[in-house]
Coordinates of C-alpha atoms in Angstrom, one line a residue:
X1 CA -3.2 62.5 62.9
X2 CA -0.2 64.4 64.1
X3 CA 3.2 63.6 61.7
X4 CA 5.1 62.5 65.0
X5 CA 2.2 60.5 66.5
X6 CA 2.3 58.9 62.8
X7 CA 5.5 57.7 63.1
X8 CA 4.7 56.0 66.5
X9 CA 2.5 54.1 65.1
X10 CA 4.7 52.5 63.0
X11 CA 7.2 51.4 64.9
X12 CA 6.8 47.9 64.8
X13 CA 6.8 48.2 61.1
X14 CA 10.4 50.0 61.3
X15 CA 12.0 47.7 64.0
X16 CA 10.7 44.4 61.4
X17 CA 12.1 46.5 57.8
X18 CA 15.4 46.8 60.1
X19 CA 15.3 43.2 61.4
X20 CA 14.8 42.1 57.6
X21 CA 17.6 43.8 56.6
X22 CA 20.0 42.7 59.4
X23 CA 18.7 38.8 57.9
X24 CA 20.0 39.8 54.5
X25 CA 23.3 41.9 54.7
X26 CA 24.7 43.0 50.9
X27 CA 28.3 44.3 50.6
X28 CA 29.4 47.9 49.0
X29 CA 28.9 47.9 45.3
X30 CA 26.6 44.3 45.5
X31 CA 23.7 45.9 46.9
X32 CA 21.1 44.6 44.0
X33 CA 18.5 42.8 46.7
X34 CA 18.6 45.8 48.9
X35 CA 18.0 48.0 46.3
X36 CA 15.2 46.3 44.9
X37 CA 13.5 45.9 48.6
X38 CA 13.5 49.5 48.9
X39 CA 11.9 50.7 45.6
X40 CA 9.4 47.7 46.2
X41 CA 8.3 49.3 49.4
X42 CA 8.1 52.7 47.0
X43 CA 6.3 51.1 44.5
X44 CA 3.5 49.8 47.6
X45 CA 3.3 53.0 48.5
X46 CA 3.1 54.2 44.9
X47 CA 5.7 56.8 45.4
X48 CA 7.9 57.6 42.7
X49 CA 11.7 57.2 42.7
X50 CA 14.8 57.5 40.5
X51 CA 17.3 54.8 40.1
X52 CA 20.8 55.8 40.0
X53 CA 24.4 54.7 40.3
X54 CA 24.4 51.9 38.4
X55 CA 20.3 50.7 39.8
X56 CA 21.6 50.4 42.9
X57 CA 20.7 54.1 44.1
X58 CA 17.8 55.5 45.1
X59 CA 16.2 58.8 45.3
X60 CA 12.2 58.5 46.0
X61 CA 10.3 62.1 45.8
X62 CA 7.5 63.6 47.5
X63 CA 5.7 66.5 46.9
X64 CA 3.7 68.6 49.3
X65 CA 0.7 70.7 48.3
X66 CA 2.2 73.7 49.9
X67 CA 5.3 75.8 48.6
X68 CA 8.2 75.1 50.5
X69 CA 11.6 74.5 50.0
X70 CA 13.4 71.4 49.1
X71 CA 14.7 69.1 51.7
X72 CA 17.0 65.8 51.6
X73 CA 17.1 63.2 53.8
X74 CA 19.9 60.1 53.1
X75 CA 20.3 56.9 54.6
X76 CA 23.0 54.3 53.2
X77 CA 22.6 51.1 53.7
X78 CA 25.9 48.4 52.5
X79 CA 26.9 46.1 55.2
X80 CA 30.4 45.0 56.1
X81 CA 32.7 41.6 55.7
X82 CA 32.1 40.7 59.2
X83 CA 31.0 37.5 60.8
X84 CA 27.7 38.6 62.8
X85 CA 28.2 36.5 65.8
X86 CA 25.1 37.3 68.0
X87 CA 22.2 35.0 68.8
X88 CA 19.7 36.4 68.1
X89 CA 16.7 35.7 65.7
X90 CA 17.6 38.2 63.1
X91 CA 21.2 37.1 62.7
X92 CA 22.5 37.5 59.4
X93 CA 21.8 34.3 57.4
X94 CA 24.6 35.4 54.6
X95 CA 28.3 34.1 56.3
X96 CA 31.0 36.6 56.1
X97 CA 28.3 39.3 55.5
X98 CA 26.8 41.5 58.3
X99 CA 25.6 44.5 59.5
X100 CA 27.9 45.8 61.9
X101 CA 27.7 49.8 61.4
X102 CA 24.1 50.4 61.7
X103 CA 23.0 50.9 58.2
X104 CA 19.8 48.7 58.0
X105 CA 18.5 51.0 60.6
X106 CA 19.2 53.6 58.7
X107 CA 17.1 52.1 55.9
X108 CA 14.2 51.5 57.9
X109 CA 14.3 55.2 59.3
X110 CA 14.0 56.6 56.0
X111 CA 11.6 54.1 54.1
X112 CA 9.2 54.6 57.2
X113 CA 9.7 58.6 56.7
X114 CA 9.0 57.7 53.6
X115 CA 5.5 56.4 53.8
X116 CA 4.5 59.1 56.7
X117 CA 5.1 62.0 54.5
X118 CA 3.5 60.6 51.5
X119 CA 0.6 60.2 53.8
X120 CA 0.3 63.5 54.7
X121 CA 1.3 65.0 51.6
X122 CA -1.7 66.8 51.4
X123 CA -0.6 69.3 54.2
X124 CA 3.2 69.4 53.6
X125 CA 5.2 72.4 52.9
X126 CA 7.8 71.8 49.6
X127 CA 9.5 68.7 48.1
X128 CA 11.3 65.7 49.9
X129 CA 14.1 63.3 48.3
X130 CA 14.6 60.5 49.9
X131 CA 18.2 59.1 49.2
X132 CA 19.4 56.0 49.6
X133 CA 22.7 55.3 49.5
X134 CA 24.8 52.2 48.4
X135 CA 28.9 51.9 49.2
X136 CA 29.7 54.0 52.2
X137 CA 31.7 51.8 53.5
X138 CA 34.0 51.6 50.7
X139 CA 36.1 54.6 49.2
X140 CA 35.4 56.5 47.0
X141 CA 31.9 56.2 48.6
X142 CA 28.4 55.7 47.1
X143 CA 28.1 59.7 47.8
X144 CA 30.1 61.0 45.3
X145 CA 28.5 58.9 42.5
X146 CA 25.2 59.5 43.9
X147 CA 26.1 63.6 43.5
X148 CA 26.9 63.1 40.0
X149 CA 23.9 61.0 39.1
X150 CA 21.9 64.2 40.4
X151 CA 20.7 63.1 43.6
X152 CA 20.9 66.8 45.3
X153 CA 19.6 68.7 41.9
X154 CA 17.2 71.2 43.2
X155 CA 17.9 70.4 47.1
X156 CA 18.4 73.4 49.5
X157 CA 19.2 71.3 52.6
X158 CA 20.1 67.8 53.9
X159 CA 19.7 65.9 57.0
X160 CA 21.1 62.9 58.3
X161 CA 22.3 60.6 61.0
X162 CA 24.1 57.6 62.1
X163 CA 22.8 55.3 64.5
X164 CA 25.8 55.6 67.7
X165 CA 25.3 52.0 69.8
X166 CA 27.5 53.8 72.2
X167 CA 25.6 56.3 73.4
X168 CA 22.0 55.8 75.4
X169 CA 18.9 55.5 73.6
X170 CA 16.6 58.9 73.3
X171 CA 20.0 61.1 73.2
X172 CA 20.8 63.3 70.2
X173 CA 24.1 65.0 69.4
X174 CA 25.9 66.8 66.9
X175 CA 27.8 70.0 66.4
X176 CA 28.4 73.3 64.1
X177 CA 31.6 73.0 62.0
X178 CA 33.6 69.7 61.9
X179 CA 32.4 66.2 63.4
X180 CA 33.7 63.5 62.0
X181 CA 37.7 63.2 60.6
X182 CA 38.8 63.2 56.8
X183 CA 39.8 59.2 56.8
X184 CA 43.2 58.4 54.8
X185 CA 44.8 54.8 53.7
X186 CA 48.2 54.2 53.3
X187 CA 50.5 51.1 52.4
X188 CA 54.6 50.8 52.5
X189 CA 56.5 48.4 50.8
X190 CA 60.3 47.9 51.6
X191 CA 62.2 46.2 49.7
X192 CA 65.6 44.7 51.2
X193 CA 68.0 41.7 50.3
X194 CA 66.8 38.9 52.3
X195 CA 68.8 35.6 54.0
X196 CA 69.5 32.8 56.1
X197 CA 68.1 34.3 59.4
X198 CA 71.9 33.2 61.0
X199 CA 73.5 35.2 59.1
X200 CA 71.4 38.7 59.1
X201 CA 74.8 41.3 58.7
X202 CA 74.6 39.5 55.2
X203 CA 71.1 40.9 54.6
X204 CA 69.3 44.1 54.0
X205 CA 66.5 43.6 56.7
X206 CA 63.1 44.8 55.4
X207 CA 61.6 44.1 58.1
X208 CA 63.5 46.0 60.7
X209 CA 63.5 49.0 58.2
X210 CA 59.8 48.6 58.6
X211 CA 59.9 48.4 62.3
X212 CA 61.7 50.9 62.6
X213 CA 59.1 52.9 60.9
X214 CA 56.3 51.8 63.0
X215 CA 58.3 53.2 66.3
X216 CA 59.3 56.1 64.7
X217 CA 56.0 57.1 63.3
X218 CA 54.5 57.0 66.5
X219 CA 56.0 60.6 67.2
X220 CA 55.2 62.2 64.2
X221 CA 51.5 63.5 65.5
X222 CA 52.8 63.9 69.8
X223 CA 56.2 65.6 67.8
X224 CA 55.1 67.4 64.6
X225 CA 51.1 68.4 65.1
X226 CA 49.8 70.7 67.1
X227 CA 47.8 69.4 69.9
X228 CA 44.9 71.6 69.6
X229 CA 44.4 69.5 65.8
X230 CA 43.2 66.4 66.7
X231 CA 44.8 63.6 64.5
X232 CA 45.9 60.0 64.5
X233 CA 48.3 58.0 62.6
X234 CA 48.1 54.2 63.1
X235 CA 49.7 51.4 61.7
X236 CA 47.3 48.6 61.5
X237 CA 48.7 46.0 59.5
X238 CA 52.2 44.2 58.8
X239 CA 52.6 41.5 56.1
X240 CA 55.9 39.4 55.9
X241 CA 55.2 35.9 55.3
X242 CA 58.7 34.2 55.3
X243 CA 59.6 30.9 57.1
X244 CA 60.9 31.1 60.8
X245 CA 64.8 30.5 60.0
X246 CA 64.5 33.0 56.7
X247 CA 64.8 37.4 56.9
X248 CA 62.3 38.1 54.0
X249 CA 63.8 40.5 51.4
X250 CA 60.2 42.7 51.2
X251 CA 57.4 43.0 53.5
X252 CA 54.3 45.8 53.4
X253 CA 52.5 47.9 56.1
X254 CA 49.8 49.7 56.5
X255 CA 47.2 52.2 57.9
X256 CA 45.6 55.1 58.8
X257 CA 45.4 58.9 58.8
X258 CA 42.5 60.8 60.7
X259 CA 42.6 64.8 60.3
X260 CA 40.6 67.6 59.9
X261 CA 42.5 70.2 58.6
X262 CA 44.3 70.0 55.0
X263 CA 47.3 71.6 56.5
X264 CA 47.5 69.0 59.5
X265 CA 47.2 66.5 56.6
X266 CA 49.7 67.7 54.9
X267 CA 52.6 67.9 57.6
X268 CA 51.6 64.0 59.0
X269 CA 52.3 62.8 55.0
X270 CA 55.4 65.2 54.8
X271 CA 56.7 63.8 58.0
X272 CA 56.1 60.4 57.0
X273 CA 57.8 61.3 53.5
X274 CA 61.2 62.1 55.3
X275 CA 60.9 59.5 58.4
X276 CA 61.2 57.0 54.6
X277 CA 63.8 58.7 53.3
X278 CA 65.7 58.3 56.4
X279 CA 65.1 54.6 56.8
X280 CA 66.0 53.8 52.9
X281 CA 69.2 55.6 53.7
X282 CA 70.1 54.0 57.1
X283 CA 69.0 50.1 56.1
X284 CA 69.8 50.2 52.5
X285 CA 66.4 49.4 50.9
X286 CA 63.9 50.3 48.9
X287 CA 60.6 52.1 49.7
X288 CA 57.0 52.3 47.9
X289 CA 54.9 54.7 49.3
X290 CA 51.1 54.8 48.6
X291 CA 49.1 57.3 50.4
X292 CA 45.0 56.7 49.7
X293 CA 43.0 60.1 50.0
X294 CA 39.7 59.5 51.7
X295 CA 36.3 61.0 52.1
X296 CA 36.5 65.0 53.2
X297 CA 35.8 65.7 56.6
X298 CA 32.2 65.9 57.8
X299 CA 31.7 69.6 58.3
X300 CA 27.8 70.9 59.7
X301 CA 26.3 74.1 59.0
X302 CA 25.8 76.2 61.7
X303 CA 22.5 77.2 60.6
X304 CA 20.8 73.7 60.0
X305 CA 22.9 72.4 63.2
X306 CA 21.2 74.8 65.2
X307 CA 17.6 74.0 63.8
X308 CA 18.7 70.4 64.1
X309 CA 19.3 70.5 67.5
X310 CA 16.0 73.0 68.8
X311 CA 13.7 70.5 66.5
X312 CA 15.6 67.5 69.1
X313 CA 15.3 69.4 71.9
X314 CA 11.0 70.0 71.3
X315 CA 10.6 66.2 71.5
X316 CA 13.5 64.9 73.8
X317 CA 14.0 67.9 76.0
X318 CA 17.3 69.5 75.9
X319 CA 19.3 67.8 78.2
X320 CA 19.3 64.8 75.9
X321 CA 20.8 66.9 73.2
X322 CA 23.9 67.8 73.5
X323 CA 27.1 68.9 71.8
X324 CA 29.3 66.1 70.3
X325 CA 33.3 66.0 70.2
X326 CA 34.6 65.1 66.8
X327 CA 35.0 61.8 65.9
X328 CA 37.8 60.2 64.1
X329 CA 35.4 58.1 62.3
X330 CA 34.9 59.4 58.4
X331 CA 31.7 59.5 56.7
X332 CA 31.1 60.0 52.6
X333 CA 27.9 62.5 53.8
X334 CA 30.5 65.0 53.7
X335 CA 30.0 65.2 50.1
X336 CA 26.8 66.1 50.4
X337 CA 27.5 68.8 52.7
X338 CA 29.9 70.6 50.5
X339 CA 27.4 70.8 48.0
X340 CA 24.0 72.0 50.2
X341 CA 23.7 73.3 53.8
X342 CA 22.8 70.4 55.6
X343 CA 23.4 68.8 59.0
X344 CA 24.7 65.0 60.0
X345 CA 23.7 63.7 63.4
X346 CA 24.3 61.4 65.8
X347 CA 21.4 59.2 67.3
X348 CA 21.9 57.0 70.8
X349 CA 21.4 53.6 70.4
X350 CA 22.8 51.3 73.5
X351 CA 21.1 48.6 74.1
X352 CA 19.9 49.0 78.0
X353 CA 21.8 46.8 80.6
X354 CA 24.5 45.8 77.9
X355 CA 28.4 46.4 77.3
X356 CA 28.8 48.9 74.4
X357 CA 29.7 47.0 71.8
X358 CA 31.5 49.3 69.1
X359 CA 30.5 49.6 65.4
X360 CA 32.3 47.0 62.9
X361 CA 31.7 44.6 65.8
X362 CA 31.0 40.8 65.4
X363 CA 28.9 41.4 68.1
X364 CA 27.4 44.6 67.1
X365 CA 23.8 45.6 67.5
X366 CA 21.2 48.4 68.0
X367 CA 18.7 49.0 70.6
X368 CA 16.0 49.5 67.9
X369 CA 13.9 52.2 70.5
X370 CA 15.9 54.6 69.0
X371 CA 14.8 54.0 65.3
X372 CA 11.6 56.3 66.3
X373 CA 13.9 58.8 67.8
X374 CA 15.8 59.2 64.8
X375 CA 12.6 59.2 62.8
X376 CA 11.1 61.9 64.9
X377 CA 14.2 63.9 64.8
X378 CA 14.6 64.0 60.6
X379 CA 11.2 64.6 59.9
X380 CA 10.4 67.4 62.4
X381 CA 13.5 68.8 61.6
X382 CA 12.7 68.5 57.6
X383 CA 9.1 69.3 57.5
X384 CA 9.5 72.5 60.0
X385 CA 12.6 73.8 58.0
X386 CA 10.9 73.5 54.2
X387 CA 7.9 75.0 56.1
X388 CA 9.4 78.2 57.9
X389 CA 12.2 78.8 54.9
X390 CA 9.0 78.9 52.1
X391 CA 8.9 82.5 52.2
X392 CA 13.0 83.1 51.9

């Protein structure tokens, strides 16, 4: 039977792993249950498998007969501390606990890849290493670790995608050079002398020093950044819990940073630096700045981009594959990609007749047609590039 038409017929068996999964949701760093589900499905299949990062990761290896090169495929799979709201007969069934980014679909892909290649083994070109990968959601990333633990040793490219429930089912896309943003963290803590709120001209008013902040910030990317650099700053949180009648003496912010570019990065942080020093002058407090480096940006390869996306176009036709625009979304696969030639994808999943719902939803969910399309897409693309690059 034909790998692809393999795949197809099991489907079902994807779309139930994926469903399983969605029942039993396991946050960053706590995903023991997970990990034992997928070397159990290994251990059916009676393919071998490493366990790394503490136990919880997992690289599973298969060998072809033929000489070929080495190709990686990754799928993470940590949920989120979200609510899953939906009714539906896979809801989550841990509260708090869901997953609202995709990654049990994920899973599924690759553990169905899984079991298709060791199948037909026999007439495979090089190696495959499966990796699955705990704690993307939360820096410094299950990536980095798994790096370390020697997930890529031996690998000459890597493949991968991200389910995108905003975008219609059987559509691929992706581009050469960056797609997705190098995500920062940042806290500020000011420090003032607070009072009775009647009498604030006998206060130092944190929290208008922080306000302050907030507005001004706002013109540091449309100001100081060139416009051609896409970047964001936002301020997403604000914490002063004083009484009504009372001007708290502290209070914290916080947010985010989205670049691309180290030297974009580098004049949003400087011009944050100053916009402080300015406040602490004008309001008379004190300032604690934190800034929180994130994952790298994601950055393709033009070479395996390019095979990607012909290997997408063979089985959806080419006007369902199409060039991406960067996100501002991050992604720890960039780690991998600064260590191998690779290519990060991704893979339409609206459910038809719905709202988009966006990821880290309560309401999120996947129209699971495209877990074959993401299936087909990874192991064409994987099989046909160990295949033709065996003679380099």
């Amino acid at each position: 039977m034909d790998i692809l038409a393999l795949l197809e017929s099991y489907e079902f068996e994807m779309k139930d792993i994926r469903r399983y999964l969605h029942q039993h949701p396991e946050l960053s760093y706590q995903e023991k249950e997970t990990s034992q589900f997928i070397t159990a499905y290994y251990d059916k299949l009676g393919v071998s498998y490493k366990k790394i990062l503490e136990g919880m990761g997992v690289v599973a290896t298969i060998c072809g007969k033929l000489p070929g090169k080495t190709i990686a495929i990754r799928a993470d799979f940590d949920a989120l501390p979200i609510q899953d709201a939906k009714d539906v007969p896979y809801k989550s069934k841990r509260d708090g606990v869901m997953h609202a980014c995709g990654h049990d679909g994920h899973t599924a892909i690759l553990l169905v890849i899984g079991k298709v290649l060791h199948e037909c083994r026999d007439n495979l070109y090089g190696q495959y290493k499966l990796i699955h990968q705990p704690a993307e959601e939360v820096p410094p990333g299950g990536a980095i670790q798994m790096i370390h633990d020697g997930c890529l040793e031996g690998v000459d490219a890597i493949f991968g995608t991200h389910l995108w429930a905003t975008s219609p089912v059987g559509t691929v896309s992706t581009r050469t050079g960056p797609l997705m943003a190098k995500p920062d963290n940042f806290t500020i803590s000011f420090k003032g002398r607070g009072g009775h709120a009647a009498q604030p001209h006998r206060t130092q008013d944190s929290l208008l020093a922080a306000s302050s902040f907030i507005v001004q910030a706002q013109s540091i990317v449309s100001r100081k950044v060139d416009p051609l650099h896409p970047s964001v700053l936002s301020i997403t949180n604000f914490d002063a819990p004083h009484a009504l009648n009372v001007i708290g003496d502290r209070c914290t912010i916080g947010g985010t940073v989205r670049t691309f570019q180290q030297d974009v990065q580098d004049i949003i942080v400087n011009e944050m630096k100053q916009l402080i020093e300015g406040i602490k002058l004008f309001h008379g407090v004190d300032v604690e700045f934190v800034y929180h480096e994130g994952y790298p940006a994601v950055v393709n390869h033009e070479e395996e981009t390019h095979y990607l996306m012909k290997s997408a176009e063979e089985i959806l036709t080419s006007q369902h594959v199409t060039q991406a625009s960067m996100e501002m979304g991050g992604e720890d696969f960039s780690y991998y990609l600064q260590h191998v030639k690779g290519c990060f994808f991704f893979t339409g999943a609206l459910q038809s007749g719905k709202t988009p719902i966006p990821h880290h939803h309560p309401l999120f969910d996947l129209d699971e047609d495209a877990l074959l399309v993401a299936a087909k897409v990874l192991t064409k693309t994987a099989t046909e590039y160990s295949r033709e690059k065996a003679t380099e």
